[in-house]
PDB file of N, CA and C in Angstrom:
ATOM      1  N   MET Z   1     152.485 120.415 231.236  1.00 55.00           N
ATOM      2  CA  MET Z   1     152.755 119.534 231.987  1.00 55.00           C
ATOM      3  C   MET Z   1     153.814 118.851 231.591  1.00 55.00           C
ATOM      4  N   SER Z   2     154.611 118.098 232.335  1.00 62.00           N
ATOM      5  CA  SER Z   2     155.570 117.688 232.270  1.00 62.00           C
ATOM      6  C   SER Z   2     155.575 115.985 231.936  1.00 62.00           C
ATOM      7  N   ASP Z   3     156.537 115.249 231.124  1.00 71.00           N
ATOM      8  CA  ASP Z   3     156.292 113.888 230.759  1.00 71.00           C
ATOM      9  C   ASP Z   3     157.258 113.025 231.734  1.00 71.00           C
ATOM     10  N   VAL Z   4     158.279 114.026 232.443  1.00 69.00           N
ATOM     11  CA  VAL Z   4     158.895 113.494 233.508  1.00 69.00           C
ATOM     12  C   VAL Z   4     158.487 112.589 234.552  1.00 69.00           C
ATOM     13  N   PRO Z   5     159.114 111.405 234.492  1.00 68.00           N
ATOM     14  CA  PRO Z   5     158.367 110.366 235.607  1.00 68.00           C
ATOM     15  C   PRO Z   5     158.878 110.799 237.142  1.00 68.00           C
ATOM     16  N   VAL Z   6     157.731 110.701 237.892  1.00 66.00           N
ATOM     17  CA  VAL Z   6     158.115 111.213 239.460  1.00 66.00           C
ATOM     18  C   VAL Z   6     158.873 109.808 240.008  1.00 66.00           C
ATOM     19  N   PRO Z   7     159.858 110.289 240.597  1.00 69.00           N
ATOM     20  CA  PRO Z   7     160.457 109.078 241.338  1.00 69.00           C
ATOM     21  C   PRO Z   7     159.752 108.702 242.265  1.00 69.00           C
ATOM     22  N   GLU Z   8     159.582 106.989 242.223  1.00 78.00           N
ATOM     23  CA  GLU Z   8     158.773 106.539 243.461  1.00 78.00           C
ATOM     24  C   GLU Z   8     159.555 106.542 244.619  1.00 78.00           C
ATOM     25  N   GLU Z   9     158.677 106.803 245.912  1.00 85.00           N
ATOM     26  CA  GLU Z   9     159.208 107.020 247.240  1.00 85.00           C
ATOM     27  C   GLU Z   9     159.653 105.665 247.531  1.00 85.00           C
ATOM     28  N   LYS Z  10     161.134 105.318 247.947  1.00 88.00           N
ATOM     29  CA  LYS Z  10     161.397 104.349 248.748  1.00 88.00           C
ATOM     30  C   LYS Z  10     160.710 103.780 249.854  1.00 88.00           C
ATOM     31  N   LEU Z  11     160.611 102.570 249.830  1.00 91.00           N
ATOM     32  CA  LEU Z  11     159.888 101.790 250.832  1.00 91.00           C
ATOM     33  C   LEU Z  11     160.960 101.879 252.066  1.00 91.00           C
ATOM     34  N   SER Z  12     160.363 101.964 253.532  1.00 91.00           N
ATOM     35  CA  SER Z  12     161.431 101.762 254.548  1.00 91.00           C
ATOM     36  C   SER Z  12     161.725 100.373 254.877  1.00 91.00           C
ATOM     37  N   TYR Z  13     160.919  99.312 254.480  1.00 93.00           N
ATOM     38  CA  TYR Z  13     161.087  97.814 254.716  1.00 93.00           C
ATOM     39  C   TYR Z  13     161.048  97.231 253.418  1.00 93.00           C
ATOM     40  N   ARG Z  14     161.603  96.230 253.170  1.00 96.00           N
ATOM     41  CA  ARG Z  14     161.590  95.366 251.985  1.00 96.00           C
ATOM     42  C   ARG Z  14     161.594  93.956 252.310  1.00 96.00           C
ATOM     43  N   LEU Z  15     161.069  92.900 251.785  1.00 98.00           N
ATOM     44  CA  LEU Z  15     161.157  91.344 251.902  1.00 98.00           C
ATOM     45  C   LEU Z  15     161.567  90.958 250.545  1.00 98.00           C
ATOM     46  N   ILE Z  16     162.760  90.709 250.162  1.00 98.00           N
ATOM     47  CA  ILE Z  16     163.170  90.079 249.013  1.00 98.00           C
ATOM     48  C   ILE Z  16     162.897  88.774 249.015  1.00 98.00           C
ATOM     49  N   THR Z  17     162.503  88.306 247.972  1.00 98.00           N
ATOM     50  CA  THR Z  17     162.462  86.444 247.928  1.00 98.00           C
ATOM     51  C   THR Z  17     162.922  86.103 246.738  1.00 98.00           C
ATOM     52  N   GLY Z  18     162.902  84.598 246.463  1.00 98.00           N
ATOM     53  CA  GLY Z  18     163.188  84.189 245.335  1.00 98.00           C
ATOM     54  C   GLY Z  18     163.959  82.951 245.432  1.00 98.00           C
ATOM     55  N   PRO Z  19     164.290  82.258 244.110  1.00 97.00           N
ATOM     56  CA  PRO Z  19     165.245  80.944 244.569  1.00 97.00           C
ATOM     57  C   PRO Z  19     166.655  81.516 244.698  1.00 97.00           C
ATOM     58  N   ASP Z  20     167.499  81.013 245.114  1.00 96.00           N
ATOM     59  CA  ASP Z  20     168.549  80.841 245.991  1.00 96.00           C
ATOM     60  C   ASP Z  20     169.551  80.852 244.338  1.00 96.00           C
ATOM     61  N   ASP Z  21     169.577  82.071 243.782  1.00 97.00           N
ATOM     62  CA  ASP Z  21     170.819  82.252 242.740  1.00 97.00           C
ATOM     63  C   ASP Z  21     171.325  83.430 242.539  1.00 97.00           C
ATOM     64  N   ARG Z  22     171.919  83.451 241.276  1.00 98.00           N
ATOM     65  CA  ARG Z  22     172.521  84.882 240.981  1.00 98.00           C
ATOM     66  C   ARG Z  22     171.542  86.236 241.120  1.00 98.00           C
ATOM     67  N   THR Z  23     170.550  85.800 240.210  1.00 97.00           N
ATOM     68  CA  THR Z  23     169.704  87.088 240.380  1.00 97.00           C
ATOM     69  C   THR Z  23     169.048  87.256 241.737  1.00 97.00           C
ATOM     70  N   PHE Z  24     168.879  86.201 242.553  1.00 98.00           N
ATOM     71  CA  PHE Z  24     168.240  87.010 243.917  1.00 98.00           C
ATOM     72  C   PHE Z  24     169.606  87.561 244.888  1.00 98.00           C
ATOM     73  N   CYS Z  25     170.788  87.191 244.683  1.00 97.00           N
ATOM     74  CA  CYS Z  25     171.909  88.144 244.926  1.00 97.00           C
ATOM     75  C   CYS Z  25     171.934  89.175 244.410  1.00 97.00           C
ATOM     76  N   GLU Z  26     171.768  89.404 242.879  1.00 98.00           N
ATOM     77  CA  GLU Z  26     171.858  90.704 242.689  1.00 98.00           C
ATOM     78  C   GLU Z  26     170.929  91.750 243.047  1.00 98.00           C
ATOM     79  N   ARG Z  27     169.870  91.185 243.192  1.00 98.00           N
ATOM     80  CA  ARG Z  27     168.821  92.151 243.660  1.00 98.00           C
ATOM     81  C   ARG Z  27     168.750  92.731 245.105  1.00 98.00           C
ATOM     82  N   ILE Z  28     169.430  91.864 245.938  1.00 98.00           N
ATOM     83  CA  ILE Z  28     170.123  92.066 247.526  1.00 98.00           C
ATOM     84  C   ILE Z  28     171.020  93.334 247.030  1.00 98.00           C
ATOM     85  N   SER Z  29     172.042  92.809 246.385  1.00 98.00           N
ATOM     86  CA  SER Z  29     173.354  93.779 245.869  1.00 98.00           C
ATOM     87  C   SER Z  29     172.881  95.072 245.566  1.00 98.00           C
ATOM     88  N   THR Z  30     171.686  95.283 244.761  1.00 97.00           N
ATOM     89  CA  THR Z  30     171.035  96.836 244.269  1.00 97.00           C
ATOM     90  C   THR Z  30     170.377  97.141 245.669  1.00 97.00           C
ATOM     91  N   ALA Z  31     169.741  96.703 245.961  1.00 97.00           N
ATOM     92  CA  ALA Z  31     169.192  97.261 247.352  1.00 97.00           C
ATOM     93  C   ALA Z  31     170.003  97.494 248.150  1.00 97.00           C
ATOM     94  N   LEU Z  32     171.173  96.886 248.359  1.00 97.00           N
ATOM     95  CA  LEU Z  32     172.155  97.588 249.253  1.00 97.00           C
ATOM     96  C   LEU Z  32     172.901  98.781 248.655  1.00 97.00           C
ATOM     97  N   ALA Z  33     173.296  98.576 247.409  1.00 97.00           N
ATOM     98  CA  ALA Z  33     173.584  99.890 246.820  1.00 97.00           C
ATOM     99  C   ALA Z  33     172.753 101.018 246.801  1.00 97.00           C
ATOM    100  N   GLU Z  34     171.474 100.801 246.612  1.00 95.00           N
ATOM    101  CA  GLU Z  34     170.521 102.211 247.015  1.00 95.00           C
ATOM    102  C   GLU Z  34     170.581 102.631 248.672  1.00 95.00           C
ATOM    103  N   GLY Z  35     171.063 101.928 249.406  1.00 94.00           N
ATOM    104  CA  GLY Z  35     171.385 102.313 250.940  1.00 94.00           C
ATOM    105  C   GLY Z  35     170.246 101.573 252.064  1.00 94.00           C
ATOM    106  N   TYR Z  36     169.958 100.361 251.402  1.00 96.00           N
ATOM    107  CA  TYR Z  36     169.111  99.348 252.131  1.00 96.00           C
ATOM    108  C   TYR Z  36     170.332  98.831 252.978  1.00 96.00           C
ATOM    109  N   VAL Z  37     170.027  98.204 254.320  1.00 96.00           N
ATOM    110  CA  VAL Z  37     170.646  97.069 254.961  1.00 96.00           C
ATOM    111  C   VAL Z  37     170.050  96.127 255.476  1.00 96.00           C
ATOM    112  N   LEU Z  38     170.787  95.324 255.568  1.00 96.00           N
ATOM    113  CA  LEU Z  38     170.288  94.051 256.022  1.00 96.00           C
ATOM    114  C   LEU Z  38     169.720  94.106 257.268  1.00 96.00           C
ATOM    115  N   HIS Z  39     168.618  93.356 257.460  1.00 95.00           N
ATOM    116  CA  HIS Z  39     167.716  93.512 258.753  1.00 95.00           C
ATOM    117  C   HIS Z  39     167.495  92.061 259.150  1.00 95.00           C
ATOM    118  N   GLY Z  40     168.174  91.379 260.274  1.00 95.00           N
ATOM    119  CA  GLY Z  40     167.895  90.137 260.523  1.00 95.00           C
ATOM    120  C   GLY Z  40     168.664  88.937 259.730  1.00 95.00           C
ATOM    121  N   SER Z  41     168.397  87.941 260.046  1.00 96.00           N
ATOM    122  CA  SER Z  41     169.147  86.792 258.860  1.00 96.00           C
ATOM    123  C   SER Z  41     168.046  86.143 257.865  1.00 96.00           C
ATOM    124  N   PRO Z  42     168.842  85.738 257.062  1.00 97.00           N
ATOM    125  CA  PRO Z  42     168.216  85.166 255.698  1.00 97.00           C
ATOM    126  C   PRO Z  42     167.156  84.041 256.049  1.00 97.00           C
ATOM    127  N   ALA Z  43     166.204  83.914 255.578  1.00 98.00           N
ATOM    128  CA  ALA Z  43     165.462  82.587 255.349  1.00 98.00           C
ATOM    129  C   ALA Z  43     165.534  81.482 254.437  1.00 98.00           C
ATOM    130  N   ALA Z  44     165.459  80.559 254.678  1.00 98.00           N
ATOM    131  CA  ALA Z  44     165.155  79.479 253.502  1.00 98.00           C
ATOM    132  C   ALA Z  44     164.666  78.338 253.598  1.00 98.00           C
ATOM    133  N   THR Z  45     164.000  78.108 252.614  1.00 98.00           N
ATOM    134  CA  THR Z  45     163.362  76.733 252.535  1.00 98.00           C
ATOM    135  C   THR Z  45     163.557  75.877 251.410  1.00 98.00           C
ATOM    136  N   PHE Z  46     162.969  74.698 251.100  1.00 97.00           N
ATOM    137  CA  PHE Z  46     163.079  73.934 249.963  1.00 97.00           C
ATOM    138  C   PHE Z  46     161.565  73.551 249.424  1.00 97.00           C
ATOM    139  N   ASN Z  47     161.214  73.918 248.042  1.00 96.00           N
ATOM    140  CA  ASN Z  47     160.031  73.847 247.739  1.00 96.00           C
ATOM    141  C   ASN Z  47     159.842  72.489 246.924  1.00 96.00           C
ATOM    142  N   GLY Z  48     160.629  71.535 247.055  1.00 96.00           N
ATOM    143  CA  GLY Z  48     160.604  70.283 246.237  1.00 96.00           C
ATOM    144  C   GLY Z  48     161.442  70.278 244.963  1.00 96.00           C
ATOM    145  N   ASN Z  49     162.014  71.620 244.542  1.00 96.00           N
ATOM    146  CA  ASN Z  49     162.644  71.914 243.274  1.00 96.00           C
ATOM    147  C   ASN Z  49     163.695  72.674 243.319  1.00 96.00           C
ATOM    148  N   ALA Z  50     163.538  73.714 244.443  1.00 96.00           N
ATOM    149  CA  ALA Z  50     164.778  74.629 244.507  1.00 96.00           C
ATOM    150  C   ALA Z  50     164.688  75.242 246.076  1.00 96.00           C
ATOM    151  N   VAL Z  51     165.903  75.593 246.424  1.00 97.00           N
ATOM    152  CA  VAL Z  51     165.923  76.709 247.321  1.00 97.00           C
ATOM    153  C   VAL Z  51     165.378  77.824 247.313  1.00 97.00           C
ATOM    154  N   ILE Z  52     164.659  78.433 248.306  1.00 98.00           N
ATOM    155  CA  ILE Z  52     163.917  79.686 247.884  1.00 98.00           C
ATOM    156  C   ILE Z  52     164.142  80.526 249.525  1.00 98.00           C
ATOM    157  N   VAL Z  53     164.791  81.768 248.837  1.00 98.00           N
ATOM    158  CA  VAL Z  53     165.262  82.413 250.148  1.00 98.00           C
ATOM    159  C   VAL Z  53     164.781  83.790 250.237  1.00 98.00           C
ATOM    160  N   ALA Z  54     164.685  84.039 251.399  1.00 98.00           N
ATOM    161  CA  ALA Z  54     164.047  85.440 251.790  1.00 98.00           C
ATOM    162  C   ALA Z  54     165.088  86.465 252.549  1.00 98.00           C
ATOM    163  N   GLN Z  55     164.912  87.742 252.338  1.00 98.00           N
ATOM    164  CA  GLN Z  55     165.963  88.796 253.020  1.00 98.00           C
ATOM    165  C   GLN Z  55     165.327  89.789 253.235  1.00 98.00           C
ATOM    166  N   ALA Z  56     165.281  90.223 254.483  1.00 97.00           N
ATOM    167  CA  ALA Z  56     164.812  91.392 254.892  1.00 97.00           C
ATOM    168  C   ALA Z  56     165.690  92.336 254.735  1.00 97.00           C
ATOM    169  N   LEU Z  57     165.248  93.845 254.151  1.00 97.00           N
ATOM    170  CA  LEU Z  57     166.163  94.805 254.369  1.00 97.00           C
ATOM    171  C   LEU Z  57     165.316  96.267 254.852  1.00 97.00           C
ATOM    172  N   ILE Z  58     165.893  97.158 255.295  1.00 95.00           N
ATOM    173  CA  ILE Z  58     165.518  98.132 255.954  1.00 95.00           C
ATOM    174  C   ILE Z  58     166.281  99.302 255.319  1.00 95.00           C
ATOM    175  N   LEU Z  59     165.713 100.678 255.384  1.00 93.00           N
ATOM    176  CA  LEU Z  59     166.272 101.790 255.110  1.00 93.00           C
ATOM    177  C   LEU Z  59     166.432 102.661 256.210  1.00 93.00           C
ATOM    178  N   PRO Z  60     167.544 102.895 256.606  1.00 90.00           N
ATOM    179  CA  PRO Z  60     168.034 103.202 257.809  1.00 90.00           C
ATOM    180  C   PRO Z  60     167.363 104.790 258.254  1.00 90.00           C
ATOM    181  N   ALA Z  61     167.238 105.538 257.188  1.00 83.00           N
ATOM    182  CA  ALA Z  61     166.936 106.914 257.388  1.00 83.00           C
ATOM    183  C   ALA Z  61     165.388 106.895 257.798  1.00 83.00           C
ATOM    184  N   ALA Z  62     164.454 106.425 257.006  1.00 75.00           N
ATOM    185  CA  ALA Z  62     163.040 106.138 257.406  1.00 75.00           C
ATOM    186  C   ALA Z  62     162.824 105.415 258.540  1.00 75.00           C
ATOM    187  N   ILE Z  63     163.598 104.442 258.895  1.00 72.00           N
ATOM    188  CA  ILE Z  63     163.615 104.085 260.080  1.00 72.00           C
ATOM    189  C   ILE Z  63     163.942 104.893 261.427  1.00 72.00           C
ATOM    190  N   ALA Z  64     164.952 105.479 261.312  1.00 69.00           N
ATOM    191  CA  ALA Z  64     165.443 106.653 262.187  1.00 69.00           C
ATOM    192  C   ALA Z  64     164.545 107.588 262.343  1.00 69.00           C
ATOM    193  N   SER Z  65     163.720 107.931 261.353  1.00 70.00           N
ATOM    194  CA  SER Z  65     162.504 109.093 261.645  1.00 70.00           C
ATOM    195  C   SER Z  65     161.103 108.302 262.245  1.00 70.00           C
ATOM    196  N   ALA Z  66     161.245 107.433 262.011  1.00 65.00           N
ATOM    197  CA  ALA Z  66     159.825 106.535 262.241  1.00 65.00           C
ATOM    198  C   ALA Z  66     159.915 106.218 264.196  1.00 65.00           C
ATOM    199  N   ASP Z  67     161.414 106.356 264.465  1.00 67.00           N
ATOM    200  CA  ASP Z  67     161.608 106.063 265.759  1.00 67.00           C
ATOM    201  C   ASP Z  67     161.303 107.250 266.482  1.00 67.00           C
ATOM    202  N   ALA Z  68     162.076 108.652 265.865  1.00 70.00           N
ATOM    203  CA  ALA Z  68     161.833 109.705 266.278  1.00 70.00           C
ATOM    204  C   ALA Z  68     160.653 110.102 266.491  1.00 70.00           C
ATOM    205  N   ALA Z  69     159.751 109.816 265.646  1.00 70.00           N
ATOM    206  CA  ALA Z  69     157.831 110.067 265.712  1.00 70.00           C
ATOM    207  C   ALA Z  69     157.618 109.317 267.071  1.00 70.00           C
ATOM    208  N   VAL Z  70     157.843 108.074 267.221  1.00 73.00           N
ATOM    209  CA  VAL Z  70     157.405 107.425 268.392  1.00 73.00           C
ATOM    210  C   VAL Z  70     157.804 107.692 269.505  1.00 73.00           C
ATOM    211  N   ALA Z  71     159.389 108.211 269.865  1.00 73.00           N
ATOM    212  CA  ALA Z  71     159.828 108.689 270.824  1.00 73.00           C
ATOM    213  C   ALA Z  71     159.138 110.236 271.198  1.00 73.00           C
ATOM    214  N   THR Z  72     158.531 110.726 270.369  1.00 77.00           N
ATOM    215  CA  THR Z  72     157.947 112.143 270.550  1.00 77.00           C
ATOM    216  C   THR Z  72     156.954 111.687 271.233  1.00 77.00           C
ATOM    217  N   ALA Z  73     156.074 110.879 270.665  1.00 76.00           N
ATOM    218  CA  ALA Z  73     154.781 110.516 270.898  1.00 76.00           C
ATOM    219  C   ALA Z  73     154.684 109.782 272.676  1.00 76.00           C
ATOM    220  N   VAL Z  74     155.536 109.075 272.515  1.00 76.00           N
ATOM    221  CA  VAL Z  74     155.874 108.570 274.297  1.00 76.00           C
ATOM    222  C   VAL Z  74     156.261 109.735 274.913  1.00 76.00           C
ATOM    223  N   GLU Z  75     156.964 110.607 274.872  1.00 77.00           N
ATOM    224  CA  GLU Z  75     157.211 111.828 275.734  1.00 77.00           C
ATOM    225  C   GLU Z  75     155.931 112.576 275.959  1.00 77.00           C
ATOM    226  N   ASP Z  76     155.116 112.896 274.763  1.00 76.00           N
ATOM    227  CA  ASP Z  76     153.845 113.790 274.970  1.00 76.00           C
ATOM    228  C   ASP Z  76     152.885 112.688 275.766  1.00 76.00           C
ATOM    229  N   LEU Z  77     153.004 111.452 275.872  1.00 79.00           N
ATOM    230  CA  LEU Z  77     151.797 110.649 276.602  1.00 79.00           C
ATOM    231  C   LEU Z  77     152.558 110.841 278.186  1.00 79.00           C
ATOM    232  N   GLU Z  78     153.687 110.808 278.372  1.00 77.00           N
ATOM    233  CA  GLU Z  78     154.622 110.557 279.601  1.00 77.00           C
ATOM    234  C   GLU Z  78     153.987 111.945 280.307  1.00 77.00           C
ATOM    235  N   ALA Z  79     154.230 113.288 279.477  1.00 78.00           N
ATOM    236  CA  ALA Z  79     154.090 114.643 280.022  1.00 78.00           C
ATOM    237  C   ALA Z  79     152.389 114.878 280.570  1.00 78.00           C
ATOM    238  N   GLY Z  80     151.721 114.165 279.797  1.00 69.00           N
ATOM    239  CA  GLY Z  80     150.152 114.423 280.105  1.00 69.00           C
ATOM    240  C   GLY Z  80     149.733 113.928 281.188  1.00 69.00           C
ATOM    241  N   ASP Z  81     149.852 114.577 282.318  1.00 58.00           N
ATOM    242  CA  ASP Z  81     149.461 114.018 283.855  1.00 58.00           C
ATOM    243  C   ASP Z  81     147.927 113.907 283.802  1.00 58.00           C
ATOM    244  N   ASP Z  82     147.068 114.819 283.291  1.00 61.00           N
ATOM    245  CA  ASP Z  82     145.906 114.908 283.312  1.00 61.00           C
ATOM    246  C   ASP Z  82     145.050 114.026 282.022  1.00 61.00           C
ATOM    247  N   LEU Z  83     145.698 113.364 281.383  1.00 60.00           N
ATOM    248  CA  LEU Z  83     145.062 112.009 280.526  1.00 60.00           C
ATOM    249  C   LEU Z  83     144.315 111.196 281.549  1.00 60.00           C
ATOM    250  N   GLU Z  84     142.925 110.881 281.049  1.00 65.00           N
ATOM    251  CA  GLU Z  84     142.170 109.834 281.698  1.00 65.00           C
ATOM    252  C   GLU Z  84     141.843 108.850 280.581  1.00 65.00           C
ATOM    253  N   PHE Z  85     141.694 107.380 281.114  1.00 62.00           N
ATOM    254  CA  PHE Z  85     141.045 106.313 279.950  1.00 62.00           C
ATOM    255  C   PHE Z  85     140.028 106.497 280.065  1.00 62.00           C
ATOM    256  N   ASP Z  86     139.117 106.684 279.048  1.00 65.00           N
ATOM    257  CA  ASP Z  86     137.745 106.637 279.013  1.00 65.00           C
ATOM    258  C   ASP Z  86     136.902 105.243 278.876  1.00 65.00           C
ATOM    259  N   GLY Z  87     137.825 104.198 278.959  1.00 67.00           N
ATOM    260  CA  GLY Z  87     137.282 102.838 278.798  1.00 67.00           C
ATOM    261  C   GLY Z  87     136.956 102.614 277.103  1.00 67.00           C
ATOM    262  N   GLU Z  88     137.408 103.205 276.137  1.00 71.00           N
ATOM    263  CA  GLU Z  88     137.166 102.826 274.905  1.00 71.00           C
ATOM    264  C   GLU Z  88     138.463 102.805 274.091  1.00 71.00           C
ATOM    265  N   GLY Z  89     138.565 101.812 273.131  1.00 65.00           N
ATOM    266  CA  GLY Z  89     139.616 101.785 272.694  1.00 65.00           C
ATOM    267  C   GLY Z  89     140.133 100.493 272.158  1.00 65.00           C
ATOM    268  N   HIS Z  90     141.099 100.204 271.452  1.00 64.00           N
ATOM    269  CA  HIS Z  90     141.653  98.943 270.734  1.00 64.00           C
ATOM    270  C   HIS Z  90     142.928  98.362 271.666  1.00 64.00           C
ATOM    271  N   ALA Z  91     143.050  97.053 272.153  1.00 56.00           N
ATOM    272  CA  ALA Z  91     144.351  96.771 272.872  1.00 56.00           C
ATOM    273  C   ALA Z  91     145.366  96.331 271.762  1.00 56.00           C
TER     274      ALA Z  91
END
């Protein structure tokens, strides 16, 4: 057996939160260097002591893969003319 650690799979979506300081900015910068891109606008709030910020990030390759899977599923549904709803399921 090998003692080499297995690299952790990157999440396709991350929400980084923390005080609005240099450390937070470094965490965002590191994620950007790892291939993540900003998703949406940052959010900020004041907790009585400090400004707390949040920024969503996405991994474009993972999102593209998920989008392709959804597109394929939609095409499969549209092609299935003989599909009938049996009255069960979740909305």
